[in-house]
Structure formats: structure tokens, C-alpha cells
């Protein structure tokens, strides 16, 4: 299945690029992991994934002043961004 997510493009005038929406091919989504063909990205902090719409907003960050929802959004974004770019590199 293809899930919708947001990632840094890796290009553009300033690193890390632009925030873009992408489709990520996954075998399944677990509360704590994205399982792609040949790749699993896990969150060791617990279950943060709650569906197949993974378009998280990383702008609030996940630092000590963040709300629980902002921390969750930052973790989801990090998982999707990591999965997307690692899968591109492996393919």
C-alpha cells in the first residue's frame, strides 16, 4: 500500500530543502514501526503511528518545550523522512 507522508526534499536553496508530500510504499504500518519492502524503521520511544496518513508537521520540533502532540508529530515525521530517503538509497 502507499501511505501519504511529508519529507524534506533534500534540495532547494537551503538544506534540508523543502517540505514536500510523497507516497511511501509500505507493507504495513505498526504503532511503532513502518515496514517497507526490505526495510523497517522503528520508533524505540513507543507507538506513535496511528494510521496510514503520515503527513506530520515537523515545524514545532520535539524538544523539551514541545507538547506531547508536537513530540509525536516530530517522531512521525522523522520515521517517514528516514524511511523515504533510506528506501530511495537502497533502490
Protein backbone atom coordinates (compact mmCIF):
# COMPACT_ATOMS: atom_id res chain seq x y z
CA UNK A 1 0.00 0.00 0.00
CA UNK A 2 1.03 3.60 -0.48
CA UNK A 3 0.84 5.95 2.52
CA UNK A 4 0.97 9.72 2.33
CA UNK A 5 3.79 11.43 4.20
CA UNK A 6 5.86 14.60 4.32
CA UNK A 7 9.64 14.65 3.90
CA UNK A 8 12.45 17.13 3.36
CA UNK A 9 13.21 17.23 -0.35
CA UNK A 10 16.97 17.32 0.15
CA UNK A 11 17.29 20.05 -2.47
CA UNK A 12 16.48 23.68 -2.89
CA UNK A 13 18.18 26.89 -1.83
CA UNK A 14 18.82 25.81 1.79
CA UNK A 15 19.31 22.41 3.39
CA UNK A 16 17.36 20.33 4.25
CA UNK A 17 15.30 21.51 1.29
CA UNK A 18 11.57 21.96 1.02
CA UNK A 19 8.86 20.11 2.88
CA UNK A 20 7.07 18.00 0.24
CA UNK A 21 4.33 15.39 0.22
CA UNK A 22 5.25 11.94 -1.05
CA UNK A 23 3.79 8.48 -1.29
CA UNK A 24 5.74 5.80 0.59
CA UNK A 25 5.22 2.15 -0.36
CA UNK A 26 4.83 0.15 2.84
CA UNK A 27 3.97 -3.46 3.56
CA UNK A 28 2.23 -2.41 6.76
CA UNK A 29 2.16 0.21 9.49
CA UNK A 30 2.57 -0.82 13.12
CA UNK A 31 2.13 1.56 16.08
CA UNK A 32 5.92 1.63 16.50
CA UNK A 33 7.24 0.82 13.00
CA UNK A 34 6.97 1.41 9.28
CA UNK A 35 7.61 -1.83 7.43
CA UNK A 36 8.71 -1.32 3.83
CA UNK A 37 9.92 -3.96 1.40
CA UNK A 38 13.46 -4.70 2.63
CA UNK A 39 13.47 -2.03 5.35
CA UNK A 40 11.89 -1.43 8.77
CA UNK A 41 12.05 1.91 10.58
CA UNK A 42 11.19 1.62 14.28
CA UNK A 43 10.47 4.17 16.99
CA UNK A 44 12.00 2.91 20.23
CA UNK A 45 10.04 5.52 22.22
CA UNK A 46 6.77 3.69 21.75
CA UNK A 47 3.77 3.66 19.48
CA UNK A 48 3.40 6.93 17.62
CA UNK A 49 1.80 5.76 14.37
CA UNK A 50 -1.97 5.59 14.31
CA UNK A 51 -2.98 5.18 10.71
CA UNK A 52 -1.90 5.44 7.12
CA UNK A 53 -1.98 9.24 6.81
CA UNK A 54 1.52 10.11 7.96
CA UNK A 55 1.64 13.74 6.83
CA UNK A 56 3.19 15.07 10.05
CA UNK A 57 4.29 18.67 10.55
CA UNK A 58 7.85 18.90 11.89
CA UNK A 59 7.90 22.67 12.36
CA UNK A 60 7.15 22.67 16.10
CA UNK A 61 10.01 20.25 16.74
CA UNK A 62 10.07 17.74 19.53
CA UNK A 63 12.25 19.45 22.10
CA UNK A 64 11.69 19.82 25.84
CA UNK A 65 9.18 22.67 25.43
CA UNK A 66 7.01 20.75 22.97
CA UNK A 67 3.58 19.43 23.78
CA UNK A 68 3.00 15.66 23.62
CA UNK A 69 1.28 16.08 20.23
CA UNK A 70 4.20 18.13 18.87
CA UNK A 71 6.64 15.44 20.03
CA UNK A 72 4.52 12.76 18.38
CA UNK A 73 4.39 14.76 15.13
CA UNK A 74 8.18 15.19 15.20
CA UNK A 75 8.70 11.43 15.73
CA UNK A 76 6.27 10.50 12.95
CA UNK A 77 7.95 12.96 10.60
CA UNK A 78 11.39 11.56 11.45
CA UNK A 79 10.26 8.00 10.80
CA UNK A 80 8.67 8.82 7.44
CA UNK A 81 11.58 11.03 6.34
CA UNK A 82 14.09 8.32 7.29
CA UNK A 83 12.11 5.54 5.61
CA UNK A 84 11.60 7.53 2.40
CA UNK A 85 15.25 8.53 1.94
CA UNK A 86 16.71 5.16 3.01
CA UNK A 87 14.41 3.34 0.58
CA UNK A 88 15.45 5.70 -2.22
CA UNK A 89 19.11 4.99 -1.42
CA UNK A 90 18.58 1.23 -1.33
CA UNK A 91 16.67 1.17 -4.61
